PDB file of C-alpha atoms and ligand atoms in Angstrom:
ATOM      1  CA  MET A   1      13.960   2.330 -14.949  1.00  0.00           C
ATOM      2  CA  LEU A   2      13.163   0.176 -11.951  1.00  0.00           C
ATOM      3  CA  ARG A   3       9.801  -0.124 -10.243  1.00  0.00           C
ATOM      4  CA  VAL A   4      10.493  -0.119  -6.488  1.00  0.00           C
ATOM      5  CA  ALA A   5       7.669  -0.966  -4.086  1.00  0.00           C
ATOM      6  CA  VAL A   6       7.225  -0.803  -0.343  1.00  0.00           C
ATOM      7  CA  ALA A   7       4.687  -3.090   1.303  1.00  0.00           C
ATOM      8  CA  GLN A   8       2.988  -1.774   4.397  1.00  0.00           C
ATOM      9  CA  MET A   9       1.336  -4.426   6.538  1.00  0.00           C
ATOM     10  CA  GLU A  10       0.569  -5.491  10.090  1.00  0.00           C
ATOM     11  CA  PRO A  11       2.464  -8.643  11.091  1.00  0.00           C
ATOM     12  CA  ASN A  12       0.942 -10.296  14.140  1.00  0.00           C
ATOM     13  CA  VAL A  13       3.009 -12.074  16.768  1.00  0.00           C
ATOM     14  CA  ASP A  14      -0.052 -14.201  17.626  1.00  0.00           C
ATOM     15  CA  ASP A  15      -1.015 -15.247  14.101  1.00  0.00           C
ATOM     16  CA  MET A  16       1.756 -16.622  11.911  1.00  0.00           C
ATOM     17  CA  ALA A  17      -0.773 -18.032   9.425  1.00  0.00           C
ATOM     18  CA  ALA A  18      -2.201 -14.528   8.880  1.00  0.00           C
ATOM     19  CA  ASN A  19       1.304 -13.177   8.305  1.00  0.00           C
ATOM     20  CA  LEU A  20       1.873 -15.729   5.560  1.00  0.00           C
ATOM     21  CA  LEU A  21      -1.523 -15.009   4.029  1.00  0.00           C
ATOM     22  CA  ASN A  22      -0.933 -11.247   4.013  1.00  0.00           C
ATOM     23  CA  VAL A  23       2.452 -11.659   2.399  1.00  0.00           C
ATOM     24  CA  LYS A  24       0.899 -13.840  -0.305  1.00  0.00           C
ATOM     25  CA  LYS A  25      -1.619 -11.041  -0.966  1.00  0.00           C
ATOM     26  CA  ILE A  26       1.196  -8.496  -1.188  1.00  0.00           C
ATOM     27  CA  LEU A  27       3.205 -10.665  -3.570  1.00  0.00           C
ATOM     28  CA  LYS A  28       0.156 -11.074  -5.795  1.00  0.00           C
ATOM     29  CA  ILE A  29      -0.412  -7.314  -5.974  1.00  0.00           C
ATOM     30  CA  ALA A  30       3.290  -6.610  -6.547  1.00  0.00           C
ATOM     31  CA  GLY A  31       3.421  -9.240  -9.294  1.00  0.00           C
ATOM     32  CA  LYS A  32       0.390  -7.758 -11.057  1.00  0.00           C
ATOM     33  CA  GLU A  33       1.893  -4.277 -10.877  1.00  0.00           C
ATOM     34  CA  GLU A  34       5.178  -5.498 -12.403  1.00  0.00           C
ATOM     35  CA  VAL A  35       7.292  -4.493  -9.443  1.00  0.00           C
ATOM     36  CA  ASP A  36      11.030  -5.116  -9.898  1.00  0.00           C
ATOM     37  CA  LEU A  37      12.166  -4.553  -6.334  1.00  0.00           C
ATOM     38  CA  LEU A  38       9.880  -5.187  -3.367  1.00  0.00           C
ATOM     39  CA  VAL A  39      10.569  -4.345   0.292  1.00  0.00           C
ATOM     40  CA  LEU A  40       8.603  -5.896   3.165  1.00  0.00           C
ATOM     41  CA  PRO A  41       8.756  -4.742   6.800  1.00  0.00           C
ATOM     42  CA  GLU A  42      11.089  -5.975   9.541  1.00  0.00           C
ATOM     43  CA  LEU A  43      10.127  -9.313  11.170  1.00  0.00           C
ATOM     44  CA  ALA A  44       7.362  -9.714   8.591  1.00  0.00           C
ATOM     45  CA  ASN A  45       7.040 -13.463   9.265  1.00  0.00           C
ATOM     46  CA  SER A  46       6.731 -13.215  13.035  1.00  0.00           C
ATOM     47  CA  GLY A  47       5.515  -9.877  14.387  1.00  0.00           C
ATOM     48  CA  TYR A  48       7.655  -7.826  16.757  1.00  0.00           C
ATOM     49  CA  MET A  49       6.506  -7.799  20.383  1.00  0.00           C
ATOM     50  CA  PHE A  50       7.879 -11.063  21.733  1.00  0.00           C
ATOM     51  CA  ALA A  51       7.433 -11.671  25.451  1.00  0.00           C
ATOM     52  CA  SER A  52      10.456 -13.984  25.669  1.00  0.00           C
ATOM     53  CA  ARG A  53      13.256 -15.590  23.690  1.00  0.00           C
ATOM     54  CA  ASP A  54      11.203 -18.795  23.573  1.00  0.00           C
ATOM     55  CA  GLU A  55       8.394 -16.936  21.842  1.00  0.00           C
ATOM     56  CA  ALA A  56      10.802 -15.513  19.287  1.00  0.00           C
ATOM     57  CA  LEU A  57      12.328 -18.955  18.739  1.00  0.00           C
ATOM     58  CA  ALA A  58       8.905 -20.513  18.165  1.00  0.00           C
ATOM     59  CA  ARG A  59       8.240 -17.946  15.434  1.00  0.00           C
ATOM     60  CA  SER A  60      11.657 -18.083  13.751  1.00  0.00           C
ATOM     61  CA  GLU A  61      12.683 -19.891  10.606  1.00  0.00           C
ATOM     62  CA  ALA A  62      15.794 -20.914   8.727  1.00  0.00           C
ATOM     63  CA  ILE A  63      16.735 -18.914   5.644  1.00  0.00           C
ATOM     64  CA  PRO A  64      16.237 -19.860   2.818  1.00  0.00           C
ATOM     65  CA  ASN A  65      14.338 -23.071   3.630  1.00  0.00           C
ATOM     66  CA  GLY A  66      11.623 -21.764   5.981  1.00  0.00           C
ATOM     67  CA  SER A  67       8.038 -21.449   4.726  1.00  0.00           C
ATOM     68  CA  PHE A  68       8.116 -17.658   4.568  1.00  0.00           C
ATOM     69  CA  SER A  69      11.474 -17.547   2.770  1.00  0.00           C
ATOM     70  CA  THR A  70      10.281 -20.194   0.332  1.00  0.00           C
ATOM     71  CA  ILE A  71       7.340 -18.128  -0.935  1.00  0.00           C
ATOM     72  CA  LEU A  72       9.582 -15.082  -1.330  1.00  0.00           C
ATOM     73  CA  LEU A  73      12.137 -17.123  -3.214  1.00  0.00           C
ATOM     74  CA  GLU A  74       9.437 -18.463  -5.522  1.00  0.00           C
ATOM     75  CA  TRP A  75       8.035 -14.987  -6.185  1.00  0.00           C
ATOM     76  CA  SER A  76      11.491 -13.733  -7.108  1.00  0.00           C
ATOM     77  CA  GLN A  77      11.824 -16.411  -9.793  1.00  0.00           C
ATOM     78  CA  GLU A  78      10.154 -14.219 -12.385  1.00  0.00           C
ATOM     79  CA  GLY A  79      13.081 -11.835 -12.734  1.00  0.00           C
ATOM     80  CA  ARG A  80      12.510  -9.716  -9.644  1.00  0.00           C
ATOM     81  CA  VAL A  81      13.935  -8.932  -6.210  1.00  0.00           C
ATOM     82  CA  VAL A  82      12.371  -9.052  -2.764  1.00  0.00           C
ATOM     83  CA  VAL A  83      13.882  -8.176   0.596  1.00  0.00           C
ATOM     84  CA  ALA A  84      12.041  -8.973   3.824  1.00  0.00           C
ATOM     85  CA  GLY A  85      12.639  -8.806   7.519  1.00  0.00           C
ATOM     86  CA  ILE A  86      12.648 -12.325   8.953  1.00  0.00           C
ATOM     87  CA  CYS A  87      12.973 -13.682  12.482  1.00  0.00           C
ATOM     88  CA  GLU A  88      15.799 -16.095  11.712  1.00  0.00           C
ATOM     89  CA  THR A  89      17.169 -19.102  13.533  1.00  0.00           C
ATOM     90  CA  LYS A  90      20.712 -20.112  12.644  1.00  0.00           C
ATOM     91  CA  GLU A  91      23.011 -22.507  14.466  1.00  0.00           C
ATOM     92  CA  GLY A  92      21.020 -22.183  17.685  1.00  0.00           C
ATOM     93  CA  ASN A  93      20.992 -18.378  17.626  1.00  0.00           C
ATOM     94  CA  LEU A  94      18.266 -15.902  16.701  1.00  0.00           C
ATOM     95  CA  TYR A  95      18.806 -12.930  14.412  1.00  0.00           C
ATOM     96  CA  ASN A  96      16.703  -9.993  13.322  1.00  0.00           C
ATOM     97  CA  SER A  97      17.495 -10.530   9.652  1.00  0.00           C
ATOM     98  CA  ALA A  98      16.777  -9.107   6.237  1.00  0.00           C
ATOM     99  CA  ALA A  99      17.003 -11.697   3.486  1.00  0.00           C
ATOM    100  CA  ILE A 100      17.267 -10.797  -0.162  1.00  0.00           C
ATOM    101  CA  PHE A 101      16.039 -13.037  -2.960  1.00  0.00           C
ATOM    102  CA  ALA A 102      16.380 -12.435  -6.693  1.00  0.00           C
ATOM    103  CA  ASP A 103      15.645 -14.542  -9.751  1.00  0.00           C
ATOM    104  CA  GLY A 104      14.854 -17.568  -7.581  1.00  0.00           C
ATOM    105  CA  GLU A 105      18.115 -17.343  -5.644  1.00  0.00           C
ATOM    106  CA  HIS A 106      18.950 -16.350  -2.094  1.00  0.00           C
ATOM    107  CA  LEU A 107      21.477 -13.530  -2.642  1.00  0.00           C
ATOM    108  CA  GLY A 108      22.272 -12.946   1.007  1.00  0.00           C
ATOM    109  CA  THR A 109      21.139 -12.213   4.542  1.00  0.00           C
ATOM    110  CA  TYR A 110      21.930  -9.198   6.698  1.00  0.00           C
ATOM    111  CA  HIS A 111      21.824  -9.529  10.477  1.00  0.00           C
ATOM    112  CA  LYS A 112      20.656  -6.266  12.059  1.00  0.00           C
ATOM    113  CA  ILE A 113      23.630  -4.583  13.719  1.00  0.00           C
ATOM    114  CA  HIS A 114      21.866  -2.062  15.983  1.00  0.00           C
ATOM    115  CA  LEU A 115      19.283  -3.814  18.115  1.00  0.00           C
ATOM    116  CA  PHE A 116      16.451  -1.716  19.543  1.00  0.00           C
ATOM    117  CA  ASP A 117      15.047  -1.766  23.059  1.00  0.00           C
ATOM    118  CA  ARG A 118      14.411  -5.387  24.253  1.00  0.00           C
ATOM    119  CA  GLU A 119      15.656  -7.011  21.021  1.00  0.00           C
ATOM    120  CA  ASN A 120      18.959  -7.756  22.786  1.00  0.00           C
ATOM    121  CA  GLU A 121      17.086 -10.193  25.023  1.00  0.00           C
ATOM    122  CA  TRP A 122      16.379 -12.565  22.136  1.00  0.00           C
ATOM    123  CA  PHE A 123      18.537 -11.635  19.152  1.00  0.00           C
ATOM    124  CA  LEU A 124      22.278 -11.654  18.648  1.00  0.00           C
ATOM    125  CA  PRO A 125      23.443  -8.486  16.853  1.00  0.00           C
ATOM    126  CA  GLY A 126      25.038  -8.864  13.453  1.00  0.00           C
ATOM    127  CA  ASN A 127      28.801  -8.486  13.428  1.00  0.00           C
ATOM    128  CA  GLU A 128      29.390  -7.974   9.749  1.00  0.00           C
ATOM    129  CA  GLU A 129      29.379  -4.997   7.439  1.00  0.00           C
ATOM    130  CA  PRO A 130      25.959  -4.243   5.976  1.00  0.00           C
ATOM    131  CA  LEU A 131      25.232  -6.059   2.767  1.00  0.00           C
ATOM    132  CA  VAL A 132      25.328  -4.826  -0.828  1.00  0.00           C
ATOM    133  CA  VAL A 133      24.347  -7.188  -3.638  1.00  0.00           C
ATOM    134  CA  GLU A 134      24.390  -6.689  -7.376  1.00  0.00           C
ATOM    135  CA  TRP A 135      21.389  -7.383  -9.566  1.00  0.00           C
ATOM    136  CA  LYS A 136      21.231  -6.574 -13.287  1.00  0.00           C
ATOM    137  CA  GLY A 137      24.047  -4.059 -12.807  1.00  0.00           C
ATOM    138  CA  HIS A 138      22.275  -2.277  -9.933  1.00  0.00           C
ATOM    139  CA  LYS A 139      23.843  -2.188  -6.483  1.00  0.00           C
ATOM    140  CA  ILE A 140      21.335  -2.865  -3.724  1.00  0.00           C
ATOM    141  CA  GLY A 141      22.132  -2.204  -0.072  1.00  0.00           C
ATOM    142  CA  VAL A 142      20.220  -3.501   2.919  1.00  0.00           C
ATOM    143  CA  MET A 143      19.748  -2.205   6.464  1.00  0.00           C
ATOM    144  CA  VAL A 144      17.080  -2.824   9.115  1.00  0.00           C
ATOM    145  CA  CYS A 145      14.951  -0.348  11.055  1.00  0.00           C
ATOM    146  CA  PHE A 146      16.944   1.191  13.958  1.00  0.00           C
ATOM    147  CA  ASP A 147      20.079   1.235  11.773  1.00  0.00           C
ATOM    148  CA  TRP A 148      18.599   4.540  10.543  1.00  0.00           C
ATOM    149  CA  ALA A 149      19.851   6.225  13.756  1.00  0.00           C
ATOM    150  CA  PHE A 150      23.455   5.311  12.943  1.00  0.00           C
ATOM    151  CA  PRO A 151      24.475   7.210   9.800  1.00  0.00           C
ATOM    152  CA  GLU A 152      27.582   5.038   9.525  1.00  0.00           C
ATOM    153  CA  VAL A 153      25.414   2.206   8.164  1.00  0.00           C
ATOM    154  CA  ALA A 154      24.037   4.135   5.190  1.00  0.00           C
ATOM    155  CA  ARG A 155      27.492   5.645   4.623  1.00  0.00           C
ATOM    156  CA  ILE A 156      29.137   2.216   4.485  1.00  0.00           C
ATOM    157  CA  LEU A 157      26.449   1.038   2.069  1.00  0.00           C
ATOM    158  CA  ALA A 158      27.113   4.082  -0.122  1.00  0.00           C
ATOM    159  CA  LEU A 159      30.873   3.484   0.064  1.00  0.00           C
ATOM    160  CA  LYS A 160      30.129  -0.058  -1.140  1.00  0.00           C
ATOM    161  CA  ARG A 161      28.447   1.672  -4.103  1.00  0.00           C
ATOM    162  CA  ALA A 162      24.816   0.995  -3.213  1.00  0.00           C
ATOM    163  CA  ASP A 163      22.474   2.857  -5.572  1.00  0.00           C
ATOM    164  CA  ILE A 164      19.475   2.136  -3.387  1.00  0.00           C
ATOM    165  CA  ILE A 165      19.093   1.154   0.259  1.00  0.00           C
ATOM    166  CA  LEU A 166      16.242  -1.239   1.022  1.00  0.00           C
ATOM    167  CA  HIS A 167      15.065  -0.792   4.596  1.00  0.00           C
ATOM    168  CA  PRO A 168      12.608  -3.171   6.280  1.00  0.00           C
ATOM    169  CA  ALA A 169      11.320  -1.483   9.449  1.00  0.00           C
ATOM    170  CA  ASN A 170       9.046  -1.696  12.490  1.00  0.00           C
ATOM    171  CA  LEU A 171       9.332   1.938  13.529  1.00  0.00           C
ATOM    172  CA  VAL A 172       8.244   3.149  16.919  1.00  0.00           C
ATOM    173  CA  LEU A 173      10.009   6.534  17.222  1.00  0.00           C
ATOM    174  CA  PRO A 174       8.705   9.351  14.990  1.00  0.00           C
ATOM    175  CA  TYR A 175      12.035  10.473  13.485  1.00  0.00           C
ATOM    176  CA  CYS A 176      13.086   7.894  10.951  1.00  0.00           C
ATOM    177  CA  GLN A 177      11.135   8.899   7.882  1.00  0.00           C
ATOM    178  CA  ASN A 178      12.672  12.380   7.990  1.00  0.00           C
ATOM    179  CA  ALA A 179      16.106  11.017   8.873  1.00  0.00           C
ATOM    180  CA  MET A 180      16.018   8.822   5.765  1.00  0.00           C
ATOM    181  CA  ILE A 181      15.660  11.957   3.637  1.00  0.00           C
ATOM    182  CA  THR A 182      18.980  13.084   5.116  1.00  0.00           C
ATOM    183  CA  ARG A 183      20.535   9.638   4.582  1.00  0.00           C
ATOM    184  CA  SER A 184      19.572  10.037   0.904  1.00  0.00           C
ATOM    185  CA  ILE A 185      21.025  13.526   0.550  1.00  0.00           C
ATOM    186  CA  GLU A 186      24.297  12.919   2.400  1.00  0.00           C
ATOM    187  CA  ASN A 187      24.983   9.740   0.405  1.00  0.00           C
ATOM    188  CA  ARG A 188      23.192  10.620  -2.838  1.00  0.00           C
ATOM    189  CA  VAL A 189      21.281   7.331  -2.844  1.00  0.00           C
ATOM    190  CA  PHE A 190      17.686   6.168  -3.161  1.00  0.00           C
ATOM    191  CA  THR A 191      16.093   4.661  -0.062  1.00  0.00           C
ATOM    192  CA  ALA A 192      12.965   2.521   0.332  1.00  0.00           C
ATOM    193  CA  THR A 193      11.613   2.053   3.858  1.00  0.00           C
ATOM    194  CA  ALA A 194       8.802  -0.497   4.303  1.00  0.00           C
ATOM    195  CA  ASN A 195       7.330   0.038   7.724  1.00  0.00           C
ATOM    196  CA  ARG A 196       4.669  -1.898   9.597  1.00  0.00           C
ATOM    197  CA  VAL A 197       1.490  -0.457  11.072  1.00  0.00           C
ATOM    198  CA  GLY A 198      -0.855  -1.357  13.902  1.00  0.00           C
ATOM    199  CA  THR A 199      -0.646  -1.774  17.653  1.00  0.00           C
ATOM    200  CA  GLU A 200       0.841  -4.990  18.992  1.00  0.00           C
ATOM    201  CA  ARG A 201       0.742  -5.790  22.716  1.00  0.00           C
ATOM    202  CA  GLY A 202       0.394  -2.093  23.538  1.00  0.00           C
ATOM    203  CA  VAL A 203       3.089  -0.745  21.180  1.00  0.00           C
ATOM    204  CA  SER A 204       2.116   1.291  18.105  1.00  0.00           C
ATOM    205  CA  PHE A 205       4.022   1.358  14.844  1.00  0.00           C
ATOM    206  CA  SER A 206       4.033   4.397  12.593  1.00  0.00           C
ATOM    207  CA  GLY A 207       3.540   3.235   8.976  1.00  0.00           C
ATOM    208  CA  MET A 208       4.393   6.079   6.601  1.00  0.00           C
ATOM    209  CA  SER A 209       6.492   3.801   4.423  1.00  0.00           C
ATOM    210  CA  GLN A 210       8.414   5.867   1.927  1.00  0.00           C
ATOM    211  CA  ILE A 211      10.801   6.071  -1.011  1.00  0.00           C
ATOM    212  CA  THR A 212      13.355   8.900  -1.313  1.00  0.00           C
ATOM    213  CA  SER A 213      15.656  10.066  -4.092  1.00  0.00           C
ATOM    214  CA  PRO A 214      19.387  11.021  -4.050  1.00  0.00           C
ATOM    215  CA  LYS A 215      18.275  14.661  -3.938  1.00  0.00           C
ATOM    216  CA  GLY A 216      16.175  14.052  -0.844  1.00  0.00           C
ATOM    217  CA  GLU A 217      12.859  14.147  -2.691  1.00  0.00           C
ATOM    218  CA  VAL A 218      10.101  12.104  -1.085  1.00  0.00           C
ATOM    219  CA  LEU A 219       8.928  10.132  -4.102  1.00  0.00           C
ATOM    220  CA  LEU A 220       6.280   8.380  -2.062  1.00  0.00           C
ATOM    221  CA  ARG A 221       5.037   8.429   1.524  1.00  0.00           C
ATOM    222  CA  LEU A 222       2.092   6.403   2.777  1.00  0.00           C
ATOM    223  CA  GLN A 223      -0.045   7.246   5.783  1.00  0.00           C
ATOM    224  CA  GLU A 224      -1.139   4.490   8.182  1.00  0.00           C
ATOM    225  CA  GLU A 225      -2.938   2.174   5.778  1.00  0.00           C
ATOM    226  CA  LYS A 226      -3.087  -1.406   7.014  1.00  0.00           C
ATOM    227  CA  LEU A 227      -2.250  -3.371   3.891  1.00  0.00           C
ATOM    228  CA  ARG A 228      -0.857  -1.486   0.964  1.00  0.00           C
ATOM    229  CA  VAL A 229       1.704  -1.895  -1.777  1.00  0.00           C
ATOM    230  CA  ALA A 230       2.895   1.411  -3.254  1.00  0.00           C
ATOM    231  CA  TRP A 231       5.650   2.080  -5.708  1.00  0.00           C
ATOM    232  CA  ALA A 232       7.814   4.601  -7.534  1.00  0.00           C
ATOM    233  CA  ASP A 233       9.658   4.203 -10.829  1.00  0.00           C
ATOM    234  CA  ILE A 234      13.276   5.228 -10.392  1.00  0.00           C
ATOM    235  CA  ASP A 235      16.407   5.556 -12.489  1.00  0.00           C
ATOM    236  CA  PRO A 236      19.041   4.022 -10.194  1.00  0.00           C
ATOM    237  CA  SER A 237      21.884   5.452 -12.290  1.00  0.00           C
ATOM    238  CA  LEU A 238      21.065   8.887 -10.777  1.00  0.00           C
ATOM    239  CA  ALA A 239      22.666   7.624  -7.576  1.00  0.00           C
ATOM    240  CA  ARG A 240      26.030   7.338  -9.353  1.00  0.00           C
ATOM    241  CA  ASP A 241      26.229  11.154  -9.508  1.00  0.00           C
ATOM    242  CA  LYS A 242      27.748  12.147  -6.176  1.00  0.00           C
ATOM    243  CA  MET A 243      28.062  15.868  -6.975  1.00  0.00           C
ATOM    244  CA  ILE A 244      26.122  17.826  -4.358  1.00  0.00           C
ATOM    245  CA  THR A 245      27.263  21.104  -5.913  1.00  0.00           C
ATOM    246  CA  ARG A 246      29.134  21.672  -9.155  1.00  0.00           C
ATOM    247  CA  ARG A 247      32.412  21.448  -7.178  1.00  0.00           C
ATOM    248  CA  ASN A 248      31.575  19.067  -4.345  1.00  0.00           C
ATOM    249  CA  ASP A 249      31.495  15.301  -4.527  1.00  0.00           C
ATOM    250  CA  VAL A 250      30.040  13.921  -1.267  1.00  0.00           C
ATOM    251  CA  MET A 251      32.193  10.810  -1.493  1.00  0.00           C
ATOM    252  CA  LYS A 252      35.483  12.244  -2.747  1.00  0.00           C
ATOM    253  CA  ASP A 253      35.329  15.293  -0.437  1.00  0.00           C
ATOM    254  CA  ARG A 254      35.261  13.173   2.713  1.00  0.00           C
ATOM    255  CA  ARG A 255      38.263  13.524   5.075  1.00  0.00           C
ATOM    256  CA  PRO A 256      38.725  10.016   6.517  1.00  0.00           C
ATOM    257  CA  SER A 257      42.151  10.911   7.919  1.00  0.00           C
ATOM    258  CA  ILE A 258      40.440  13.121  10.504  1.00  0.00           C
ATOM    259  CA  TYR A 259      37.508  10.788  11.198  1.00  0.00           C
ATOM    260  CA  GLY A 260      39.520   8.330  13.318  1.00  0.00           C
ATOM    261  CA  ARG A 261      37.320   9.068  16.342  1.00  0.00           C
ATOM    262  CA  LEU A 262      34.432   7.394  14.528  1.00  0.00           C
ATOM    263  CA  SER A 263      36.032   3.985  14.853  1.00  0.00           C
ATOM    264  CA  ARG A 264      37.115   4.377  18.500  1.00  0.00           C
ATOM    265  CA  VAL A 265      34.993   3.189  21.414  1.00  0.00           C
ATOM    266  CA  THR A 266      34.119   6.286  23.472  1.00  0.00           C
TER     267      THR A 266
HETATM  268  C1  ACM B   1      13.237  -0.991  15.556  1.00  0.00           C
HETATM  269  O1  ACM B   1      14.434  -1.090  15.296  1.00  0.00           O
HETATM  270  N1  ACM B   1      12.394  -1.967  15.301  1.00  0.00           N
HETATM  271  C2  ACM B   1      12.696   0.256  16.138  1.00  0.00           C
END
């Protein structure tokens, strides 16, 4: 069994020190509760509502050497995994990233592919397939927030054999939590969405962080609490069973030869 936790918090674009402090609190709680796999929201180090690229740049850090990444890396040293959304600077560019740390190592970074609203003004979109890493025999996939609206992302993660999709988020629209139930069912995977809360520069975020099972069960859904770590104990091997009925395997029954339109620009 794995203890998977989502951390709900309120990153603040005007108070980086508070963001660091809140994450330290979360890590302490998650450590005490013996969490194996912890998910933090999108842009947890920086807040979301930048007014300009310069503001985003001033709040960005390098992965894995930045101060925020360093405390995550340290926390992971005790045989656990953490994924967090980070405003990342790399080779002069900015990315809306999700970095994954396990056992004191940086396992990888995903650059958000589908940028939302004004994000295109400061971030470059990722150009690589979403990331799946292996930890203790479990396959862990990563996507970020608005990727939920593009079912191809979760499908690719499932085709790469992800058992669970970790999903840092700063959700504005009200659809995602329900959509993630569908992502679970259609791919027979667990999902863990850690969403932020609060109102930042006039924009409100919806909280309701959740964990879903391969059968589409909502194992956990928070409300709009400001700082909360909540968890579910899961058996990731259940995601290896892709039978949606006795005769239907949701992976093997796909018909890629007639899906060509999916990879064409319309
Ligand atoms: C979002 O992608 N932050 C809505």
